[in-house]
Amino acid sequence: MTRRSIRSRNPQDPRASMPRGPRFRRFRQSLAIVAGVGLVGIAGVGVLGWTTYAKLVADLPSVDSLRAYQPPTVSRIYASDERLMAQLANERRIFVPIDAIPDKVKRAFLSTEDHNFYTHGGVDVMAIARAGMTDVFARHGRRPLGASTITQQVAKVMLLNSNVLTIDRKIKEALLAMKMEQVLSKDKILEIYLNGIYLGNGAFGVAAAAQTYFNKPLDQLDDAEAASLAALPKSPTNYNPFLHPQTALMRRNIVLDLMADNGVISREQAEQDKKEPLVPQQKQRFGPLPDSEWFGAEVRRQLISRYGEDKALQGGLEVHTSLDQPLQASATKLLHEGLMNYDRSRSGWRGPVRHLDGIDAEGWEDSLNRVSPPAGMLREWRLGIVLPGGSKVGWIEEGVSKTGPLLGTDLSWARRIHPLRAGDVIMIEPQESGSAALRQIPQVEGAVVTMDVRTGRVLALVGGWSFHESQFNRATQALRQPGSSFKPFVYLTAMEQGISPSEKFDDSPVSYGDWHPKNYEHDNWGPTTLHDALRESRNLVTIRVAAHLGMKAVADTAIKAGLVDQMPHVLPAALGAVETTVLKEAAAYASIANGGHVVTPTLVDDIQDRLGNIVWRAPGLTLGTTLQAPPAPPVDPASPTITPTAPDGQPATVPPTPVQPAQPVPGSVSVPSLTDTRPVLASEASTYQITAMLQDVIARGTGRMAGVGIDRPIAGKTGTSQDFHDAWFAGFSPDIVTVVWVGFDTPQTLGKNADGGRIAGPIWNKIMKVALANRPRLDFRVPADITLASYNTGRITATDGFKADQVPGASVALHGFGAGTEALTAADTGADTVISDSESDMGDAGPQSAGPTSNPKAQAQKPAPSDGDIGVGGLY
């Protein structure tokens, strides 16, 4: 170091530097202030950022729900032959596991939406930077270019459920995406995305989109079609090939280029795929199977009642029903025919749908096309227009105009009240001959239920004339009086109390105050067997039987059978002055037909979740297995039988062997076994006795019209309510039961002599012929404790079943016989407010017996009075 390098400390030395001035001090002070402010600002920004982050994190939804995420999917209802009957959905989506989605589809979406999906951690930083540069320099005034990964899109749609473009939402989206990547696998995230994304035209997910745009399942798509689907997320509307085919084609080709850039397909393949035209195939929206609407709507109602609307309509349930579609279609058609026949015979033509002026023989098509058909018009009918002259009609069939003459009988039918005029728009049904039949929608309604008597599986259910005109289901919702079709349950109660079919009760006039019930024929037979009384539906005998039994016992039988939920203990109820539905009556009759087990009607056999697990199965019957012992070896008649003897020569007394648990016999085999856990309505012997009597109702009684042309064992009963408001026929074979009801929605008379045998019986007959056509012939099983015997009822020779303690053909003195009527008051008719309590006018109206009463003071228990007037019950 030299001395020159040492600063002189002598102030007089000229080499000494000048002292620093105040300006330098101010600079240092300013620098310190700026540094301090900067540090404070940085700390403030850090605190603000941390506070904002903590707030955003606190508001984030949990991603745990995505671990078991299952998107809303269509629930499907199937008929018994596994044909798809109906679909239930708020969103049209078909869920496909990630392993079942073809690689070409997955790679097409990844190439377009997120080609780094399997390498980033939820947020693609490079894509964000690239998008940011593009937004700053190339997209002035336009929506910012997106850089969201598939994980971010899932977070936005599934968790945030928001499309609002804000900084807060984008930060939340990114945070959720990174959190999701820690919780879920990449394949699970991609599965959620491909099944949840909306792709236009009402399609959610790639499987639904493949069907919507190309009418194909996913595994049949080619590369170009997969690229077309991958083009849709950017804008499902703008790239919809149905709406904008050229724009969709351009976008598809861009996706093919991206697929080639990412090595999904070769460049040559991409160029070849670009030459493929984009021709979407319109898939016709699935609707319910024809004529199954009533059945499907009832299944839908039951599903919503059981699981709630969300699970029923979006849970992906697979519902297997008991619907026999061919039988359902036949029952619908035959009910239509029956209602039309009634309408035509009981009323005239009610006039045209509307009238159009200025109609000529040519050029009427445009005018007719502008007329909307009535909601209740059947699908095989057409709107037609009466042409000049009044005898020819024109209609349009599949876009082709046709003309033909109206049937002469229809012209006469219309002429009586509303003669046809040119320009009348009418409903017609084209005939094979080229003519047209005049049609009108009946005002009368009807319902049909057919079910399996052993299981309660409903095979067919028709709830009215037209589901499109009215969704009110008259088979399940309409409460109507069953009339005399209720009577078998009165007689079943008698059979259960040991009364035989040959027992006689008096068929003579009886009065209760102002109530004077009568037989349908207004005659009296005197002492009458129960067989004849049920066969010819004798009201007065039924009243006396019910009075003898006590109405509480009758009510208990009807309630246990499921025919009614509750029942007043009054005599008119024994004639059917109660309310029930067609479905309930079918189940109650099935309980008689199957030997006494209570039947719960079921439309659904089982329900599976989206994974194929059975979550519900119809109760009552359980199929299992049991061990069946091999047949015993034949006994050799020459082999001596050794009997133990005591020392005195007498047969020895063998001490009882202690009971041991049953052990399988060697050689036993496992065989199917059916366990029936349902409650019992009545003994098999009692139900057979009723069945035998109901067979004669069809063979020689009020139900003769229902049995015409059926050569199988069948049994049934007519039902007609007061003033002919309701016409019923309920009947069964050994394996199926059918109930038919006809009436007006607002109760009114069906007309004179419009009883169940004439109105409902012929419809039942035709439906049962169809139902029995493909079934083996079966006979009603005779229980082991029943003896079949023929006897003279006094009117016919009948064959009935008798229990071991009953004498075939005999009528014996019953304890309390006759007291059931003699002790009744006006309260027992349900009309005590208008009927006098005096019973002096009844006289000796008690039932007649074959011998003296053994206990004349014994009386049936007096039924409890019930409030309200319920009418006078059934007629026939």
mmCIF file with all atom_site columns, N, CA, C and O in Angstrom, residues 448-477:
data_model
loop_
_atom_site.group_PDB
_atom_site.id
_atom_site.type_symbol
_atom_site.label_atom_id
_atom_site.label_alt_id
_atom_site.label_comp_id
_atom_site.label_asym_id
_atom_site.label_entity_id
_atom_site.label_seq_id
_atom_site.pdbx_PDB_ins_code
_atom_site.Cartn_x
_atom_site.Cartn_y
_atom_site.Cartn_z
_atom_site.occupancy
_atom_site.B_iso_or_equiv
_atom_site.pdbx_formal_charge
_atom_site.auth_seq_id
_atom_site.auth_comp_id
_atom_site.auth_asym_id
_atom_site.auth_atom_id
_atom_site.pdbx_PDB_model_num
ATOM 1   N N  . VAL A 1 448 ? -109.434 -53.395 -16.391 1.00 0.00 ? 448 VAL A N  1
ATOM 2   C CA . VAL A 1 448 ? -109.152 -54.837 -16.410 1.00 0.00 ? 448 VAL A CA 1
ATOM 3   C C  . VAL A 1 448 ? -107.888 -55.106 -15.617 1.00 0.00 ? 448 VAL A C  1
ATOM 4   O O  . VAL A 1 448 ? -106.919 -54.346 -15.710 1.00 0.00 ? 448 VAL A O  1
ATOM 5   N N  . VAL A 1 449 ? -107.893 -56.178 -14.835 1.00 0.00 ? 449 VAL A N  1
ATOM 6   C CA . VAL A 1 449 ? -106.677 -56.692 -14.197 1.00 0.00 ? 449 VAL A CA 1
ATOM 7   C C  . VAL A 1 449 ? -106.646 -58.201 -14.379 1.00 0.00 ? 449 VAL A C  1
ATOM 8   O O  . VAL A 1 449 ? -107.646 -58.878 -14.137 1.00 0.00 ? 449 VAL A O  1
ATOM 9   N N  . THR A 1 450 ? -105.502 -58.722 -14.824 1.00 0.00 ? 450 THR A N  1
ATOM 10  C CA . THR A 1 450 ? -105.273 -60.162 -14.884 1.00 0.00 ? 450 THR A CA 1
ATOM 11  C C  . THR A 1 450 ? -104.018 -60.463 -14.078 1.00 0.00 ? 450 THR A C  1
ATOM 12  O O  . THR A 1 450 ? -103.003 -59.779 -14.241 1.00 0.00 ? 450 THR A O  1
ATOM 13  N N  . MET A 1 451 ? -104.082 -61.466 -13.193 1.00 0.00 ? 451 MET A N  1
ATOM 14  C CA . MET A 1 451 ? -102.914 -61.789 -12.380 1.00 0.00 ? 451 MET A CA 1
ATOM 15  C C  . MET A 1 451 ? -102.785 -63.285 -12.171 1.00 0.00 ? 451 MET A C  1
ATOM 16  O O  . MET A 1 451 ? -103.733 -64.048 -12.379 1.00 0.00 ? 451 MET A O  1
ATOM 17  N N  . ASP A 1 452 ? -101.601 -63.684 -11.763 1.00 0.00 ? 452 ASP A N  1
ATOM 18  C CA . ASP A 1 452 ? -101.321 -65.070 -11.406 1.00 0.00 ? 452 ASP A CA 1
ATOM 19  C C  . ASP A 1 452 ? -101.905 -65.335 -10.024 1.00 0.00 ? 452 ASP A C  1
ATOM 20  O O  . ASP A 1 452 ? -101.622 -64.606 -9.072  1.00 0.00 ? 452 ASP A O  1
ATOM 21  N N  . VAL A 1 453 ? -102.707 -66.403 -9.898  1.00 0.00 ? 453 VAL A N  1
ATOM 22  C CA . VAL A 1 453 ? -103.413 -66.624 -8.640  1.00 0.00 ? 453 VAL A CA 1
ATOM 23  C C  . VAL A 1 453 ? -102.479 -67.072 -7.521  1.00 0.00 ? 453 VAL A C  1
ATOM 24  O O  . VAL A 1 453 ? -102.798 -66.904 -6.339  1.00 0.00 ? 453 VAL A O  1
ATOM 25  N N  . ARG A 1 454 ? -101.352 -67.662 -7.851  1.00 0.00 ? 454 ARG A N  1
ATOM 26  C CA . ARG A 1 454 ? -100.466 -68.188 -6.807  1.00 0.00 ? 454 ARG A CA 1
ATOM 27  C C  . ARG A 1 454 ? -99.488  -67.140 -6.308  1.00 0.00 ? 454 ARG A C  1
ATOM 28  O O  . ARG A 1 454 ? -99.199  -67.075 -5.116  1.00 0.00 ? 454 ARG A O  1
ATOM 29  N N  . THR A 1 455 ? -98.976  -66.327 -7.197  1.00 0.00 ? 455 THR A N  1
ATOM 30  C CA . THR A 1 455 ? -97.944  -65.364 -6.801  1.00 0.00 ? 455 THR A CA 1
ATOM 31  C C  . THR A 1 455 ? -98.468  -63.946 -6.652  1.00 0.00 ? 455 THR A C  1
ATOM 32  O O  . THR A 1 455 ? -97.825  -63.120 -6.004  1.00 0.00 ? 455 THR A O  1
ATOM 33  N N  . GLY A 1 456 ? -99.581  -63.621 -7.271  1.00 0.00 ? 456 GLY A N  1
ATOM 34  C CA . GLY A 1 456 ? -100.062 -62.248 -7.265  1.00 0.00 ? 456 GLY A CA 1
ATOM 35  C C  . GLY A 1 456 ? -99.404  -61.371 -8.305  1.00 0.00 ? 456 GLY A C  1
ATOM 36  O O  . GLY A 1 456 ? -99.616  -60.149 -8.310  1.00 0.00 ? 456 GLY A O  1
ATOM 37  N N  . ARG A 1 457 ? -98.608  -61.958 -9.188  1.00 0.00 ? 457 ARG A N  1
ATOM 38  C CA . ARG A 1 457 ? -97.949  -61.178 -10.244 1.00 0.00 ? 457 ARG A CA 1
ATOM 39  C C  . ARG A 1 457 ? -99.010  -60.671 -11.225 1.00 0.00 ? 457 ARG A C  1
ATOM 40  O O  . ARG A 1 457 ? -99.747  -61.469 -11.824 1.00 0.00 ? 457 ARG A O  1
ATOM 41  N N  . VAL A 1 458 ? -99.072  -59.363 -11.396 1.00 0.00 ? 458 VAL A N  1
ATOM 42  C CA . VAL A 1 458 ? -100.051 -58.768 -12.298 1.00 0.00 ? 458 VAL A CA 1
ATOM 43  C C  . VAL A 1 458 ? -99.530  -58.916 -13.723 1.00 0.00 ? 458 VAL A C  1
ATOM 44  O O  . VAL A 1 458 ? -98.457  -58.408 -14.069 1.00 0.00 ? 458 VAL A O  1
ATOM 45  N N  . LEU A 1 459 ? -100.298 -59.603 -14.551 1.00 0.00 ? 459 LEU A N  1
ATOM 46  C CA . LEU A 1 459 ? -99.884  -59.870 -15.925 1.00 0.00 ? 459 LEU A CA 1
ATOM 47  C C  . LEU A 1 459 ? -100.367 -58.795 -16.891 1.00 0.00 ? 459 LEU A C  1
ATOM 48  O O  . LEU A 1 459 ? -99.729  -58.542 -17.913 1.00 0.00 ? 459 LEU A O  1
ATOM 49  N N  . ALA A 1 460 ? -101.504 -58.208 -16.604 1.00 0.00 ? 460 ALA A N  1
ATOM 50  C CA . ALA A 1 460 ? -102.048 -57.149 -17.456 1.00 0.00 ? 460 ALA A CA 1
ATOM 51  C C  . ALA A 1 460 ? -102.868 -56.220 -16.578 1.00 0.00 ? 460 ALA A C  1
ATOM 52  O O  . ALA A 1 460 ? -103.533 -56.667 -15.635 1.00 0.00 ? 460 ALA A O  1
ATOM 53  N N  . LEU A 1 461 ? -102.808 -54.934 -16.898 1.00 0.00 ? 461 LEU A N  1
ATOM 54  C CA . LEU A 1 461 ? -103.548 -53.929 -16.140 1.00 0.00 ? 461 LEU A CA 1
ATOM 55  C C  . LEU A 1 461 ? -103.933 -52.805 -17.091 1.00 0.00 ? 461 LEU A C  1
ATOM 56  O O  . LEU A 1 461 ? -103.063 -52.152 -17.669 1.00 0.00 ? 461 LEU A O  1
ATOM 57  N N  . VAL A 1 462 ? -105.228 -52.608 -17.266 1.00 0.00 ? 462 VAL A N  1
ATOM 58  C CA . VAL A 1 462 ? -105.741 -51.537 -18.131 1.00 0.00 ? 462 VAL A CA 1
ATOM 59  C C  . VAL A 1 462 ? -106.598 -50.635 -17.260 1.00 0.00 ? 462 VAL A C  1
ATOM 60  O O  . VAL A 1 462 ? -107.559 -51.092 -16.640 1.00 0.00 ? 462 VAL A O  1
ATOM 61  N N  . GLY A 1 463 ? -106.263 -49.361 -17.235 1.00 0.00 ? 463 GLY A N  1
ATOM 62  C CA . GLY A 1 463 ? -106.920 -48.442 -16.314 1.00 0.00 ? 463 GLY A CA 1
ATOM 63  C C  . GLY A 1 463 ? -107.992 -47.577 -16.909 1.00 0.00 ? 463 GLY A C  1
ATOM 64  O O  . GLY A 1 463 ? -108.510 -46.688 -16.224 1.00 0.00 ? 463 GLY A O  1
ATOM 65  N N  . GLY A 1 464 ? -108.358 -47.799 -18.168 1.00 0.00 ? 464 GLY A N  1
ATOM 66  C CA . GLY A 1 464 ? -109.409 -46.980 -18.761 1.00 0.00 ? 464 GLY A CA 1
ATOM 67  C C  . GLY A 1 464 ? -109.350 -47.017 -20.271 1.00 0.00 ? 464 GLY A C  1
ATOM 68  O O  . GLY A 1 464 ? -108.599 -47.795 -20.874 1.00 0.00 ? 464 GLY A O  1
ATOM 69  N N  . TRP A 1 465 ? -110.138 -46.138 -20.881 1.00 0.00 ? 465 TRP A N  1
ATOM 70  C CA . TRP A 1 465 ? -110.199 -46.087 -22.336 1.00 0.00 ? 465 TRP A CA 1
ATOM 71  C C  . TRP A 1 465 ? -108.884 -45.607 -22.937 1.00 0.00 ? 465 TRP A C  1
ATOM 72  O O  . TRP A 1 465 ? -108.335 -46.227 -23.836 1.00 0.00 ? 465 TRP A O  1
ATOM 73  N N  . SER A 1 466 ? -108.369 -44.484 -22.448 1.00 0.00 ? 466 SER A N  1
ATOM 74  C CA . SER A 1 466 ? -107.176 -43.894 -23.054 1.00 0.00 ? 466 SER A CA 1
ATOM 75  C C  . SER A 1 466 ? -106.324 -43.236 -21.985 1.00 0.00 ? 466 SER A C  1
ATOM 76  O O  . SER A 1 466 ? -106.789 -42.351 -21.260 1.00 0.00 ? 466 SER A O  1
ATOM 77  N N  . PHE A 1 467 ? -105.064 -43.655 -21.898 1.00 0.00 ? 467 PHE A N  1
ATOM 78  C CA . PHE A 1 467 ? -104.133 -43.042 -20.955 1.00 0.00 ? 467 PHE A CA 1
ATOM 79  C C  . PHE A 1 467 ? -103.837 -41.600 -21.345 1.00 0.00 ? 467 PHE A C  1
ATOM 80  O O  . PHE A 1 467 ? -103.608 -40.751 -20.489 1.00 0.00 ? 467 PHE A O  1
ATOM 81  N N  . HIS A 1 468 ? -103.834 -41.309 -22.641 1.00 0.00 ? 468 HIS A N  1
ATOM 82  C CA . HIS A 1 468 ? -103.517 -39.957 -23.096 1.00 0.00 ? 468 HIS A CA 1
ATOM 83  C C  . HIS A 1 468 ? -104.661 -38.995 -22.809 1.00 0.00 ? 468 HIS A C  1
ATOM 84  O O  . HIS A 1 468 ? -104.441 -37.787 -22.655 1.00 0.00 ? 468 HIS A O  1
ATOM 85  N N  . GLU A 1 469 ? -105.877 -39.508 -22.722 1.00 0.00 ? 469 GLU A N  1
ATOM 86  C CA . GLU A 1 469 ? -107.020 -38.659 -22.432 1.00 0.00 ? 469 GLU A CA 1
ATOM 87  C C  . GLU A 1 469 ? -107.146 -38.407 -20.935 1.00 0.00 ? 469 GLU A C  1
ATOM 88  O O  . GLU A 1 469 ? -107.491 -37.303 -20.505 1.00 0.00 ? 469 GLU A O  1
ATOM 89  N N  . SER A 1 470 ? -106.845 -39.416 -20.130 1.00 0.00 ? 470 SER A N  1
ATOM 90  C CA . SER A 1 470 ? -106.954 -39.291 -18.677 1.00 0.00 ? 470 SER A CA 1
ATOM 91  C C  . SER A 1 470 ? -106.012 -40.286 -18.035 1.00 0.00 ? 470 SER A C  1
ATOM 92  O O  . SER A 1 470 ? -106.073 -41.476 -18.313 1.00 0.00 ? 470 SER A O  1
ATOM 93  N N  . GLN A 1 471 ? -105.111 -39.785 -17.151 1.00 0.00 ? 471 GLN A N  1
ATOM 94  C CA . GLN A 1 471 ? -104.158 -40.662 -16.487 1.00 0.00 ? 471 GLN A CA 1
ATOM 95  C C  . GLN A 1 471 ? -104.734 -41.268 -15.200 1.00 0.00 ? 471 GLN A C  1
ATOM 96  O O  . GLN A 1 471 ? -104.032 -41.995 -14.498 1.00 0.00 ? 471 GLN A O  1
ATOM 97  N N  . PHE A 1 472 ? -105.986 -40.963 -14.895 1.00 0.00 ? 472 PHE A N  1
ATOM 98  C CA . PHE A 1 472 ? -106.623 -41.555 -13.714 1.00 0.00 ? 472 PHE A CA 1
ATOM 99  C C  . PHE A 1 472 ? -106.786 -43.050 -13.952 1.00 0.00 ? 472 PHE A C  1
ATOM 100 O O  . PHE A 1 472 ? -107.423 -43.478 -14.915 1.00 0.00 ? 472 PHE A O  1
ATOM 101 N N  . ASN A 1 473 ? -106.187 -43.857 -13.060 1.00 0.00 ? 473 ASN A N  1
ATOM 102 C CA . ASN A 1 473 ? -106.165 -45.307 -13.249 1.00 0.00 ? 473 ASN A CA 1
ATOM 103 C C  . ASN A 1 473 ? -107.360 -45.934 -12.546 1.00 0.00 ? 473 ASN A C  1
ATOM 104 O O  . ASN A 1 473 ? -107.394 -46.044 -11.320 1.00 0.00 ? 473 ASN A O  1
ATOM 105 N N  . ARG A 1 474 ? -108.338 -46.361 -13.337 1.00 0.00 ? 474 ARG A N  1
ATOM 106 C CA . ARG A 1 474 ? -109.565 -46.918 -12.764 1.00 0.00 ? 474 ARG A CA 1
ATOM 107 C C  . ARG A 1 474 ? -109.373 -48.328 -12.224 1.00 0.00 ? 474 ARG A C  1
ATOM 108 O O  . ARG A 1 474 ? -110.255 -48.841 -11.534 1.00 0.00 ? 474 ARG A O  1
ATOM 109 N N  . ALA A 1 475 ? -108.256 -48.948 -12.521 1.00 0.00 ? 475 ALA A N  1
ATOM 110 C CA . ALA A 1 475 ? -107.983 -50.280 -11.966 1.00 0.00 ? 475 ALA A CA 1
ATOM 111 C C  . ALA A 1 475 ? -107.402 -50.199 -10.565 1.00 0.00 ? 475 ALA A C  1
ATOM 112 O O  . ALA A 1 475 ? -107.584 -51.117 -9.764  1.00 0.00 ? 475 ALA A O  1
ATOM 113 N N  . THR A 1 476 ? -106.701 -49.121 -10.255 1.00 0.00 ? 476 THR A N  1
ATOM 114 C CA . THR A 1 476 ? -106.028 -49.015 -8.956  1.00 0.00 ? 476 THR A CA 1
ATOM 115 C C  . THR A 1 476 ? -106.522 -47.857 -8.112  1.00 0.00 ? 476 THR A C  1
ATOM 116 O O  . THR A 1 476 ? -106.340 -47.871 -6.891  1.00 0.00 ? 476 THR A O  1
ATOM 117 N N  . GLN A 1 477 ? -107.155 -46.854 -8.719  1.00 0.00 ? 477 GLN A N  1
ATOM 118 C CA . GLN A 1 477 ? -107.508 -45.648 -7.978  1.00 0.00 ? 477 GLN A CA 1
ATOM 119 C C  . GLN A 1 477 ? -109.008 -45.453 -7.791  1.00 0.00 ? 477 GLN A C  1
ATOM 120 O O  . GLN A 1 477 ? -109.417 -44.770 -6.848  1.00 0.00 ? 477 GLN A O  1
#
